[in-house]
XYZ file of C-alpha atoms in Angstrom:
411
model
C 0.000 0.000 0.000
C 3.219 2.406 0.861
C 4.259 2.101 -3.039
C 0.470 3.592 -4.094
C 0.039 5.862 -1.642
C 3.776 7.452 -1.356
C 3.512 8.329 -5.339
C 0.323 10.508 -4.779
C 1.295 11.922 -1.683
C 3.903 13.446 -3.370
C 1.921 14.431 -6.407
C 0.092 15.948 -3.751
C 2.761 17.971 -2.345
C 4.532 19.003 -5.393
C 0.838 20.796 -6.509
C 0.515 22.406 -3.279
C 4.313 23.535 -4.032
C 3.484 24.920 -7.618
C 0.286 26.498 -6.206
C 0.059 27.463 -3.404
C 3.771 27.719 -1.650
C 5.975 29.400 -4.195
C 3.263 32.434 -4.652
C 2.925 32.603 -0.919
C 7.115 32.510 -1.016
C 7.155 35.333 -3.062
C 4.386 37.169 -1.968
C 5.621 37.050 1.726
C 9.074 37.867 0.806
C 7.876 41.271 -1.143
C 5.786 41.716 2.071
C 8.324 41.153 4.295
C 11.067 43.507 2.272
C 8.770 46.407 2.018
C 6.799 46.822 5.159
C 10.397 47.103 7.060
C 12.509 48.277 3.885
C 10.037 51.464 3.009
C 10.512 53.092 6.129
C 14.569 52.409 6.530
C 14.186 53.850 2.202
C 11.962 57.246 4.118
C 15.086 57.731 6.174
C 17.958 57.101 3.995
C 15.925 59.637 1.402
C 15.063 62.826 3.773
C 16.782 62.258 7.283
C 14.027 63.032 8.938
C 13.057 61.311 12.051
C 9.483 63.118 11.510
C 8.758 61.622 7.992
C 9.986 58.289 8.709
C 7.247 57.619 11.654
C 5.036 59.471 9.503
C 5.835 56.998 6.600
C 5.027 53.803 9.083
C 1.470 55.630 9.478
C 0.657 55.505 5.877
C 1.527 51.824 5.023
C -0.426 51.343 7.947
C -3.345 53.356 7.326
C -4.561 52.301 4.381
C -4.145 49.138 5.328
C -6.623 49.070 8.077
C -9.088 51.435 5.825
C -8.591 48.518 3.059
C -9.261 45.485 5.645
C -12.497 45.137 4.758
C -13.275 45.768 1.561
C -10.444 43.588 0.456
C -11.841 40.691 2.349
C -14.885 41.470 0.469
C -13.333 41.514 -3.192
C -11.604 38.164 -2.417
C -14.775 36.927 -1.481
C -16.411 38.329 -4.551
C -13.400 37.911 -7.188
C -12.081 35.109 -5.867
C -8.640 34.514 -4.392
C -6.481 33.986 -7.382
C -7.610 37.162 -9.160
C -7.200 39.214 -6.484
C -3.907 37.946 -5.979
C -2.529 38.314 -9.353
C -3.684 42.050 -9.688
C -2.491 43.241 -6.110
C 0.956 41.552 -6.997
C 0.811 43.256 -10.305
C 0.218 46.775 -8.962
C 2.655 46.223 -5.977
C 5.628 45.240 -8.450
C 4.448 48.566 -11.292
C 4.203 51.184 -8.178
C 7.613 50.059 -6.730
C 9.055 49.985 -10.353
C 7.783 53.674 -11.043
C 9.421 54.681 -7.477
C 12.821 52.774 -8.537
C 12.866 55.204 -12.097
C 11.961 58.291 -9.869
C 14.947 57.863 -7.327
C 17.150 57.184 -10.308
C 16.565 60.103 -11.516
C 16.009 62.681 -8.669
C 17.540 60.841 -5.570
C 16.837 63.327 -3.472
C 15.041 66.913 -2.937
C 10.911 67.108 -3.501
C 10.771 64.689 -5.791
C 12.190 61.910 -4.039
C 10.473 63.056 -0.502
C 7.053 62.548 -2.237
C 8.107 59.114 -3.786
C 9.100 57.235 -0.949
C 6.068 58.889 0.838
C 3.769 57.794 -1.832
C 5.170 54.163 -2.146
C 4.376 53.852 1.918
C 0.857 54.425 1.191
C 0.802 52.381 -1.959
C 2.490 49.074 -1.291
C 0.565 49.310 2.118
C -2.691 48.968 0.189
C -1.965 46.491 -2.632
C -0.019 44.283 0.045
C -2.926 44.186 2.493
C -5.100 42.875 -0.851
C -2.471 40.266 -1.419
C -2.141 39.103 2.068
C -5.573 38.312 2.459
C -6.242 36.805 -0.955
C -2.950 34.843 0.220
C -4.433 33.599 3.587
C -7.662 32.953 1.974
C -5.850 30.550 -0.726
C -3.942 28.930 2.214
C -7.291 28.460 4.106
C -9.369 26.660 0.681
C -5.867 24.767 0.739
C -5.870 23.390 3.690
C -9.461 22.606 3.608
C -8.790 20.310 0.883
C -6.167 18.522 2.394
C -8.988 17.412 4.882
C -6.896 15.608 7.965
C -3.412 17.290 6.574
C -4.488 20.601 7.016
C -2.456 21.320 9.572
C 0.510 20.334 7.605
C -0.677 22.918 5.080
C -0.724 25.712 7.669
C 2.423 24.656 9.620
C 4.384 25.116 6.408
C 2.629 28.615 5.665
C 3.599 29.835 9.197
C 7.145 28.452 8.428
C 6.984 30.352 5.373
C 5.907 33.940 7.023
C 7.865 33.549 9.716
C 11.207 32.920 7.723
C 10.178 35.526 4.879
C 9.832 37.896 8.544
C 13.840 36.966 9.370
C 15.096 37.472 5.735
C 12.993 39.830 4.437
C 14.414 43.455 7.103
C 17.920 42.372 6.237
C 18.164 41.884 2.807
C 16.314 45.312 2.520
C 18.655 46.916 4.600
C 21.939 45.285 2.962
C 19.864 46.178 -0.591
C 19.617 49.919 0.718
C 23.437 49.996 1.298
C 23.725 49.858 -2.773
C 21.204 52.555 -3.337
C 17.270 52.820 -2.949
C 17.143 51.975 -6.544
C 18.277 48.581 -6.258
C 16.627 47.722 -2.863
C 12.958 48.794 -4.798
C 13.869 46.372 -8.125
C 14.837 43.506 -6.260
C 11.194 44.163 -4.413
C 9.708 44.625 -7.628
C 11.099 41.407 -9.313
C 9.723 39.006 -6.461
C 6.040 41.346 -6.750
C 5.882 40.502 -10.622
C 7.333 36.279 -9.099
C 4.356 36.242 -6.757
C 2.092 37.781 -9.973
C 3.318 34.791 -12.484
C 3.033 31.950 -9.607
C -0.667 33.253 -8.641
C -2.185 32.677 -11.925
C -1.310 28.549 -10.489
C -3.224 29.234 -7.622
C -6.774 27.289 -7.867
C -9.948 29.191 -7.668
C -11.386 30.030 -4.314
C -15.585 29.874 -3.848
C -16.691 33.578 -4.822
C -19.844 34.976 -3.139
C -22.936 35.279 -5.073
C -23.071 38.223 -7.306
C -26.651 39.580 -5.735
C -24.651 40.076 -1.985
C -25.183 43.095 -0.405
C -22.675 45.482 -0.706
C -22.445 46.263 2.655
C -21.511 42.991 3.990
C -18.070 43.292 5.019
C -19.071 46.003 6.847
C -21.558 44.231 8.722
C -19.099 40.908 8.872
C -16.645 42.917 11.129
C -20.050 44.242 12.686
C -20.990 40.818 13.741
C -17.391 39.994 14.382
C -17.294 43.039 16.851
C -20.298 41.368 18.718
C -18.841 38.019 18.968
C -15.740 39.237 20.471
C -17.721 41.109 22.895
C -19.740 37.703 23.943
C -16.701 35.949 24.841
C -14.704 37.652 27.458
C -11.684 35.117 27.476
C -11.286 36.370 23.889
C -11.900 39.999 24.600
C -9.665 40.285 27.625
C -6.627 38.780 25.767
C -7.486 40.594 22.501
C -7.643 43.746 24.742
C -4.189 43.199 26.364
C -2.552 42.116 22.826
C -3.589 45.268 21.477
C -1.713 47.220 24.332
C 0.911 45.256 23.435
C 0.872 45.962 19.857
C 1.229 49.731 20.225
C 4.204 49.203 22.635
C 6.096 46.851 19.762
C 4.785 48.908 16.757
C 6.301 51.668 18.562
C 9.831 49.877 18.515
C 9.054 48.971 15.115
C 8.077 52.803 13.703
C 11.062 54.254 15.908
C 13.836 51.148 15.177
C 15.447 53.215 12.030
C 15.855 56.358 14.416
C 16.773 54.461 17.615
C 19.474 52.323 15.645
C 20.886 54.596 13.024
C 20.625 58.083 14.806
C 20.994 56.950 18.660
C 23.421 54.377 18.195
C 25.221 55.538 15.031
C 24.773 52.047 13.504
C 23.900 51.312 9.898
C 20.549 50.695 7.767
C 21.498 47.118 7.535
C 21.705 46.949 11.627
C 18.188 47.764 11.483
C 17.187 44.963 9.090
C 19.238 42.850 11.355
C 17.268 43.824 14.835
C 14.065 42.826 12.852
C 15.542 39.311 11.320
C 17.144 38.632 14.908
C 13.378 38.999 16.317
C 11.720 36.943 13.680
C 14.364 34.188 14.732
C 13.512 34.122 18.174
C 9.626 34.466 17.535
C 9.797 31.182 15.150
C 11.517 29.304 18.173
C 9.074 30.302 20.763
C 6.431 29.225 18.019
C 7.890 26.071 18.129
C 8.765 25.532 21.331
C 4.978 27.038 22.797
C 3.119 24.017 20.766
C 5.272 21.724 22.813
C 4.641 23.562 26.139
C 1.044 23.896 25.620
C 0.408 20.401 25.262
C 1.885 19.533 28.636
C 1.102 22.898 30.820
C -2.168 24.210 29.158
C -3.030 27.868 27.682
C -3.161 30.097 30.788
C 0.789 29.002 32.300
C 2.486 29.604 29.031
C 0.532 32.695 28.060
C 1.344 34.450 31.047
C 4.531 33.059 30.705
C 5.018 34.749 27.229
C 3.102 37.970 28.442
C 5.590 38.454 31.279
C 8.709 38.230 28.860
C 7.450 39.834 26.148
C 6.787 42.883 29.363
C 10.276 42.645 30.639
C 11.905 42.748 27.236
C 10.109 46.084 25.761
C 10.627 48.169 29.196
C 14.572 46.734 28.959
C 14.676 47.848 25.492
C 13.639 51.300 26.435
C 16.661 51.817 28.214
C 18.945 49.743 26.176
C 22.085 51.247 26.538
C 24.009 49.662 23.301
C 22.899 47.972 20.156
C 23.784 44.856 20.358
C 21.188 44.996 24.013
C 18.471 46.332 22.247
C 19.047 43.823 19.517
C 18.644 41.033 22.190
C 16.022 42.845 23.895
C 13.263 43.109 21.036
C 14.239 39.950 20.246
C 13.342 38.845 23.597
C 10.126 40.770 23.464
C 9.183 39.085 20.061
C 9.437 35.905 21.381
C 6.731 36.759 23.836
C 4.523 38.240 21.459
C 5.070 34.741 19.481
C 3.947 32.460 22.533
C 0.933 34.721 23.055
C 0.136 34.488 19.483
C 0.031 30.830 19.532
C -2.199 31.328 22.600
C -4.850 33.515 20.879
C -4.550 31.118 17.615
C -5.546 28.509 20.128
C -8.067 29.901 21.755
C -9.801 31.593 18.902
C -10.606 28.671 17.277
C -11.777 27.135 20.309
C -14.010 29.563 21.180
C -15.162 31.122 17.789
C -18.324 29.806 16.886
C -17.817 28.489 12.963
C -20.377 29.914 11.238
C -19.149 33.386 12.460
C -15.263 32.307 12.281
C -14.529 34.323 9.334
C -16.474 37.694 10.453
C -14.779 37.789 14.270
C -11.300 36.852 12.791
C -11.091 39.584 10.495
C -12.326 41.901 13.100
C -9.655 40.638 15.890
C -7.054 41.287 13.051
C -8.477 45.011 13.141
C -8.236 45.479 15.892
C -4.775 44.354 16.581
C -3.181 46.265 13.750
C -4.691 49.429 14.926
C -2.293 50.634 17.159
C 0.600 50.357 14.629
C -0.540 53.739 12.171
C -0.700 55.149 16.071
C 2.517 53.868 16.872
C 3.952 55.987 13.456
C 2.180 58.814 14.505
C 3.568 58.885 17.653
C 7.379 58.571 15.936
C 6.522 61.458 14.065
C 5.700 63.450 16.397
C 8.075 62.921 18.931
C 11.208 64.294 18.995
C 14.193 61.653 18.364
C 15.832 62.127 21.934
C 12.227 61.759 23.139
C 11.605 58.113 22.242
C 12.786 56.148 24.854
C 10.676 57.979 27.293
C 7.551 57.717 25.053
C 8.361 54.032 24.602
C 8.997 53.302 28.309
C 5.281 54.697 28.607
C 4.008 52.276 26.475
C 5.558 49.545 27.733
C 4.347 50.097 30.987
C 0.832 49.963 29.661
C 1.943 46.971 27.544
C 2.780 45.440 31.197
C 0.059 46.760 33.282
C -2.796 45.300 30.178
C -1.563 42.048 30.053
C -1.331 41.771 33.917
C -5.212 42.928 33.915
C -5.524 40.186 30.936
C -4.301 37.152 32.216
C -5.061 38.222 35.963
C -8.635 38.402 34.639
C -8.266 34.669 32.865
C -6.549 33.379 34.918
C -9.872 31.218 36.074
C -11.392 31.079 32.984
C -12.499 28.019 32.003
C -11.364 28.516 27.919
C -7.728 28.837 29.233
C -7.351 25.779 31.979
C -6.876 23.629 29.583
């Protein structure tokens, strides 16, 4: 039985490859490159501490004003086509900045560019990531009992697109903005050739109401609400978030003007974090089998405390390279934890509604976390991040203090 059933496993897996994870490769990659890469490109352009918080905020922004309409075109268009076309427009906008640089690499002119390309890519990528994760999702659901093989090696794929991603756009930078954007572009206009591969995902009927996704992250809203285990750790997560987006926003001013290190150091801070968050990952799934949800979760929460108020006050780089790396890792293990608990808890006929509205609202501190860069002045920033991280501390002590005798997280 081996001999039949090894041949069309491995059919099997060589589809999924051609389909599914090579697009998602490329796609997360691109993703990867230019969320950290545009704002290290803002700094490098106009030195300005101001613009380069203020250039987080706009790939953020639209983002979260796109959440939910793009959710609704995947569901409408299906995930392929939406795919293709947000790739597409990614790798032309990044292509038109690369010309522009060339030929005014600094002044107005390239000010506006990089600014524009923050707001850009931050759209089209959000379309992409979600007609990505929907792809993933039909994926798995075919696989039936594999799907969590399917997911595992998605996750492995974000997670090691998120280490290589922030330092190959920094060491790109080092040879010119230019070069950094084509290289970006290439793997865009990859992940637009490999989508066309990806299989059709179910589209929605063409007589839906327009206003459904509207009314999806509506009913999501209300779902979270009707949980409290959910809400309480969603709550303290997004605390959380505003405390690391800060670090994130303020990393190219912390590392390149505070501690006269390079654009490539900052890639590296970001890589070293996404190493350390893919071994908690791994080593969480083991822990919560034999300890349960609640012990590692506060586990993770106090860490990921400890490490953001030490990083406040890191005194060198190579501290605060060890200390957000630290902090990462405790963001991973409480990831894992809301993973977990989400789809215990999530009733699933309203799965898809109350996930994207938990994704809202966790990526709605991070435009406030560029806002705050920008408006801070740069010898200001480790006081306005020790702030944060104190709230960071005191809302997952209120979280898991709350939980801790809740019956979703005692097992």
């Amino acid at each position: 039985m081996s001999e039949a059933v090894t041949p069309r496993h491995a059919r099997h897996t060589g589809g999924l490859m051609r389909s599914i994870y090579l697009p998602r490769t490329a796609d997360a990659l691109a993703f990867a490159m230019s969320t950290y890469g545009i704002p290290l490109l803002v700094l490098a352009t106009t030195r300005s501490a101001a613009l380069t918080g203020a250039a987080f905020a706009l790939e953020w922004i639209p983002r979260l004003a796109a959440f939910g309409w793009a959710g609704s075109v995947v569901d409408r268009r299906g995930a392929a086509v939406v795919f293709h076309l947000a790739s597409l427009g990614r790798a032309l906008a990044l292509a038109a900045g690369a010309v522009l640089l060339l030929l005014h690499p600094s002044g107005t002119v390239a000010s506006a560019t990089v600014m524009v390309l923050a707001a850009t890519t931050g759209v089209l990528t959000e379309f992409s990531y979600i007609a990505a994760e929907t792809a993933g999702a039909a994926a798995g659901r075919r696989a039936g009992r594999g799907a969590h093989r399917v997911q595992a090696v998605l996750l492995g794929i974000d997670q090691t697109a998120t280490l290589a991603g922030p330092a190959l756009a920094g060491v790109l930078l080092l040879a010119g903005p230019p070069l950094m954007l084509a290289v970006i572009t290439v793997l865009s206009l990859l992940a637009a050739l490999l989508a066309l591969r990806t299989p059709h995902s179910p589209v929605a009927p063409a007589r839906a109401p327009k206003g459904r996704s509207g009314a999806g992250l509506l009913s999501g809203w209300r779902t979270i609400r009707s949980l409290p285990a959910l809400g309480w750790l969603v709550t303290g997560l997004t605390l959380s978030n505003l405390a690391t987006g800060l670090l994130q926003a303020a990393g190219p001013v912390i590392v390149v003007k505070h501690f006269g290190q390079s654009t490539t150091a900052v890639g590296l801070v970001w890589s070293a974090a996404a190493a350390a968050t893919l071994l908690s990952v791994t080593l969480c799934r083991f822990a919560l089998d034999r300890l349960g949800l609640w012990p590692v979760g506060a586990a993770c929460a106090a860490l990921a405390s400890l490490g953001c108020l030490a990083a406040a006050q890191a005194p060198d780089y190579r501290s605060y390279l060890v200390l957000v790396a630290v902090l990462m890792a405790g963001e991973g293990g409480m990831t894992v934890v809301l993973r977990t608990l989400r789809s215990r808890l999530i009733p699933p006929e309203k799965f898809g509604s109350t996930l994207s509205a938990t994704i809202l609202i966790l990526l709605l501190p991070f435009p406030v976390a560029g806002v705050l860069t920008a408006l801070t002045p740069p010898d200001a920033l480790g006081h306005v991040i020790t702030v944060c991280a104190a709230l960071q501390a005191l809302g997952l002590f209120c979280a898991f203090a709350r939980l801790r005798t809740d019956p979703a997280l005692r097992t």
